[in-house]
XYZ file of C-alpha atoms in Angstrom:
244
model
C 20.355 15.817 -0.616
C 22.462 13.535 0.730
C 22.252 9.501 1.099
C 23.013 7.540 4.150
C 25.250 4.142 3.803
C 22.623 2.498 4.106
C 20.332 4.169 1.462
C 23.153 3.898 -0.871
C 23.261 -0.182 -0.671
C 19.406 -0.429 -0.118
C 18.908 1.823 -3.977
C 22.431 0.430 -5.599
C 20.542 -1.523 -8.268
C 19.244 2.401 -9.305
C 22.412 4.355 -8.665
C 24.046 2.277 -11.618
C 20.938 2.877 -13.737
C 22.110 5.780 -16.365
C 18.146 6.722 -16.239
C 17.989 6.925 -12.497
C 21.761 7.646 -11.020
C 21.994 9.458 -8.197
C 20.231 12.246 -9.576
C 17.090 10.497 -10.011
C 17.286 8.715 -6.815
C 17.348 12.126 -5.403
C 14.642 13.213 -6.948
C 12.377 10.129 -5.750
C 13.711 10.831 -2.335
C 12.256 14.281 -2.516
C 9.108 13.453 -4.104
C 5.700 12.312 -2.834
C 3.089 10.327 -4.116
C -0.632 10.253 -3.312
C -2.405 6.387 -3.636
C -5.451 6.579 -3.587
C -7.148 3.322 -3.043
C -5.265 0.598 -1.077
C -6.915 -2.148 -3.085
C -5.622 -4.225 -5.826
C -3.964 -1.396 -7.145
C -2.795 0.596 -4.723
C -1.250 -1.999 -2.579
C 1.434 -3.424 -4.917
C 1.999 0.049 -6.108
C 2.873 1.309 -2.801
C 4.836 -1.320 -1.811
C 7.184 -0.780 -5.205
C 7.207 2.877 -4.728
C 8.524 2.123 -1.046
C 11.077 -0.064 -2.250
C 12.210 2.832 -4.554
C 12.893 5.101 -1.975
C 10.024 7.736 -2.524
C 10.457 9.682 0.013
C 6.679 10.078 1.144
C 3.522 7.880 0.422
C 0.313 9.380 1.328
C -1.578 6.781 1.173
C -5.983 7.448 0.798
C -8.447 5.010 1.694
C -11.794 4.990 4.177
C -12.181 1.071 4.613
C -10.943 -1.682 6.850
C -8.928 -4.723 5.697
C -11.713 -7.730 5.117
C -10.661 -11.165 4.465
C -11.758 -11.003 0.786
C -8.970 -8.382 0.414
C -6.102 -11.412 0.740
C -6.920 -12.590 -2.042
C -4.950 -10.077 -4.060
C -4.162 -7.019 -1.789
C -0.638 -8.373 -1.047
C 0.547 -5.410 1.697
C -1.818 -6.814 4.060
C -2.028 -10.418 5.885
C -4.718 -12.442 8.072
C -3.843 -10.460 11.242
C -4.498 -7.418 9.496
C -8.000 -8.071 9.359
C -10.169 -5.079 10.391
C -7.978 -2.878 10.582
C -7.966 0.644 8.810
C -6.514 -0.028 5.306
C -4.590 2.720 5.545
C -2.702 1.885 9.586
C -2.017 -1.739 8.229
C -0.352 -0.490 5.159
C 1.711 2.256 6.929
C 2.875 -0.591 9.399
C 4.173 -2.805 6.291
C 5.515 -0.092 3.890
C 7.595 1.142 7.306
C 8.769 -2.253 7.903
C 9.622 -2.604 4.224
C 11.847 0.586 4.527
C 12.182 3.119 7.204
C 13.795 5.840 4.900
C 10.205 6.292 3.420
C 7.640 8.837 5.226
C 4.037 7.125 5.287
C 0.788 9.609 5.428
C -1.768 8.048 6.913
C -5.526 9.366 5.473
C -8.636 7.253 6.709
C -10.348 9.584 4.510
C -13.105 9.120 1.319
C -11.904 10.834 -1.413
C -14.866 13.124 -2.874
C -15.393 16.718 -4.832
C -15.313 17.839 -1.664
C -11.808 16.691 0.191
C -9.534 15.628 -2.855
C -8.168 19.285 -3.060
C -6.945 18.933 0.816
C -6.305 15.214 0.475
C -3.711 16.188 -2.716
C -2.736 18.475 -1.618
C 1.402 18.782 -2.110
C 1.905 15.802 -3.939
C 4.235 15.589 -6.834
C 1.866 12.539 -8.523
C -1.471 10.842 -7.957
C -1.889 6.970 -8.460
C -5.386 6.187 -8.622
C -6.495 2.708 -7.987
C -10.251 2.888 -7.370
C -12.833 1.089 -8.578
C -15.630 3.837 -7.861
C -16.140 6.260 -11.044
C -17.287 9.260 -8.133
C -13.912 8.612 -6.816
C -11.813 8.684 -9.896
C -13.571 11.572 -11.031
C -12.819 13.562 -7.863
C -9.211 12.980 -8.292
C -8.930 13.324 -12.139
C -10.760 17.072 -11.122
C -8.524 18.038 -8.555
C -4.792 16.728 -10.248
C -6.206 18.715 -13.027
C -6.866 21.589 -11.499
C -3.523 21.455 -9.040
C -1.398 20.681 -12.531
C -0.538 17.552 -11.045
C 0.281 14.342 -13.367
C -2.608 11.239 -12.802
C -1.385 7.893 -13.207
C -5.099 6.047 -13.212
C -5.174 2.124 -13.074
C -8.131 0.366 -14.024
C -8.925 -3.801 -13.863
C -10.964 -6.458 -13.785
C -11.524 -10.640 -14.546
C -7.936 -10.925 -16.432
C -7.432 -8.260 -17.438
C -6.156 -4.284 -16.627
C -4.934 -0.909 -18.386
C -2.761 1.861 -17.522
C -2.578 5.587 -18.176
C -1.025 8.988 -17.752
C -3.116 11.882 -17.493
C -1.709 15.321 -17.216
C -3.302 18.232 -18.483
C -5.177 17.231 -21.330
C -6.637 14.774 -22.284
C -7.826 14.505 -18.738
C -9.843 11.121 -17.398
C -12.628 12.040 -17.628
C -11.297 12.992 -21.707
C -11.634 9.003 -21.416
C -14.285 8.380 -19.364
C -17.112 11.174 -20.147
C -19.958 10.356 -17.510
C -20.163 6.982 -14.860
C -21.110 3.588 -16.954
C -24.730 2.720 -16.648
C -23.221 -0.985 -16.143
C -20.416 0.018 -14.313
C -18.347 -3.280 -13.042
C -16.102 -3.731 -9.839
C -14.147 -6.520 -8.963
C -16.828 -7.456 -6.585
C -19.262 -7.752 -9.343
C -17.431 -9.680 -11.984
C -13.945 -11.110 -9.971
C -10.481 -11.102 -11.050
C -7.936 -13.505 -10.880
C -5.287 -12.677 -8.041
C -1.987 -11.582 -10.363
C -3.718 -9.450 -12.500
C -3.592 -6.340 -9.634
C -0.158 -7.091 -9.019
C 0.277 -6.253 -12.704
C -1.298 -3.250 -12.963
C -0.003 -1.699 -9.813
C 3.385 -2.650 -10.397
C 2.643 -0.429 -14.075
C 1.014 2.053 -12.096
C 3.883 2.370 -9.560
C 6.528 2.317 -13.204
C 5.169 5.050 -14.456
C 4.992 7.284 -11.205
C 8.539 6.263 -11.468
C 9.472 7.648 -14.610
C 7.180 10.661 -14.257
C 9.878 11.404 -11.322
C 12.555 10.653 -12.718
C 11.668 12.106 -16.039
C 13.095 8.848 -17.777
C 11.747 7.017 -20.823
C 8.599 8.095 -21.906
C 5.693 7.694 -19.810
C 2.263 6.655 -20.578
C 1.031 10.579 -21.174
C -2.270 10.876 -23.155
C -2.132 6.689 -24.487
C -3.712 4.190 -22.734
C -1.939 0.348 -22.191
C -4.152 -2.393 -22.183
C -2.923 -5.620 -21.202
C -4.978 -8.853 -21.420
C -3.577 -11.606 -19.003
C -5.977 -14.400 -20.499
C -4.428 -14.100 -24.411
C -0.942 -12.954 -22.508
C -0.689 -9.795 -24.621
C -1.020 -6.124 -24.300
C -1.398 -3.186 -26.909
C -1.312 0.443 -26.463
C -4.029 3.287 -27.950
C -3.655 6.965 -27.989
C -5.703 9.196 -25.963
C -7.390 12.593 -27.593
C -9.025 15.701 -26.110
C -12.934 15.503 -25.822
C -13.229 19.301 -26.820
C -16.974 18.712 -24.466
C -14.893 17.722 -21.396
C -16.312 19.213 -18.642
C -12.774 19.133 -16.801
C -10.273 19.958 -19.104
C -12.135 21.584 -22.534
């Protein structure tokens, strides 16, 4: 697979990486990545994966752009405003860089579409705040042998995982929180999804590129407020009803 003079300058800052070379660059050219979610999470994710040349973004989300969104959704801007999520976001990531492949799916992910909606990807990001939602994807990357990359956040603070195999999500998360919170519910403070996507987007990275070591079966919790983060180790729940 061969780049074009103008991929070549666009990705130079990776071509000199010894983790990413032209090898790796390849290999993100070749790959594609399901978002699911173009909220908090999702949008600064996709806009990093863009800008490091993955070569197709399917990007998974049934709602229009409201003005609450600005707040911290940083792909989309005032004009964008009731459009589908999804349309606005192909527009930006396209205008961001034209090498990239956008898949545009106005679609609820649910038991019942993620297989289809998966489909063919090489890596999931998950960026919902909806436990139905997360579980349907966690299910279907599991069953399609397909690495999870799940980010989570609220108030100040976010975490990031790697699921692939087992432990599974739902290893984590066993049944939906009687006191489940969403952003709507509780707020967060406007950086703290540009942290976690950025993470999120990181380790889809690596997972491609098969550099470093990626977040697989530990958990990274990071705590804007006391400016720290720590990471725990994930086990098996042998009762999972996914992955047991």
């Amino acid at each position: 697979m061969s780049f074009s003079d103008d991929e070549i300058e666009r990705y130079a800052r990776h071509l000199v990486l010894a983790e990413i070379g032209g090898p790796g660059q390849q290999r993100l050219k070749a790959a594609r990545v399901g978002v699911v979610g173009m909220g908090g999470v999702g949008a600064p994710a996709a806009l990093y994966l863009a800008a490091a040349g993955v070569g197709t973004l399917r990007l998974i989300d049934h709602d229009d752009v409201a003005l609450s969104n600005l707040q911290r959704q940083i792909i989309f801007a005032r004009t964008d405003i009731g459009r589908a999520k999804v349309e606005a976001a192909e527009a930006r990531l396209t205008a961001l860089n034209s090498h990239v492949e956008i898949e545009a799916a106005p679609e609820r992910l649910t038991p019942d579409t993620a297989a289809w909606l998966l489909d063919g990807c090489d890596v999931v990001i998950d960026g919902t705040d909806d436990f139905h939602t997360r579980f349907a994807a966690n299910a279907a990357c599991v069953a399609a042998g397909v690495p999870l990359v799940s980010g989570a956040l609220g108030r100040w603070s976010g975490q990031v995982g790697v699921f692939r195999g087992r432990p599974c999500y739902r290893c984590l998360i066993s049944d939906v929180p009687p006191d489940a919170e969403t952003c709507a519910r509780v707020g967060v403070v406007s950086p703290v999804p540009g942290v976690v996507g950025s993470m999120a987007a990181l380790e889809a990275i690596k997972l491609i590129t098969s550099a470093g070591e990626p977040l697989e079966s530990r958990l990274l919790l990071y705590d804007g407020l006391a400016g720290t983060a720590r990471t725990v180790r994930l086990a098996a729940d042998p009762a999972c009803p996914v992955c047991a």
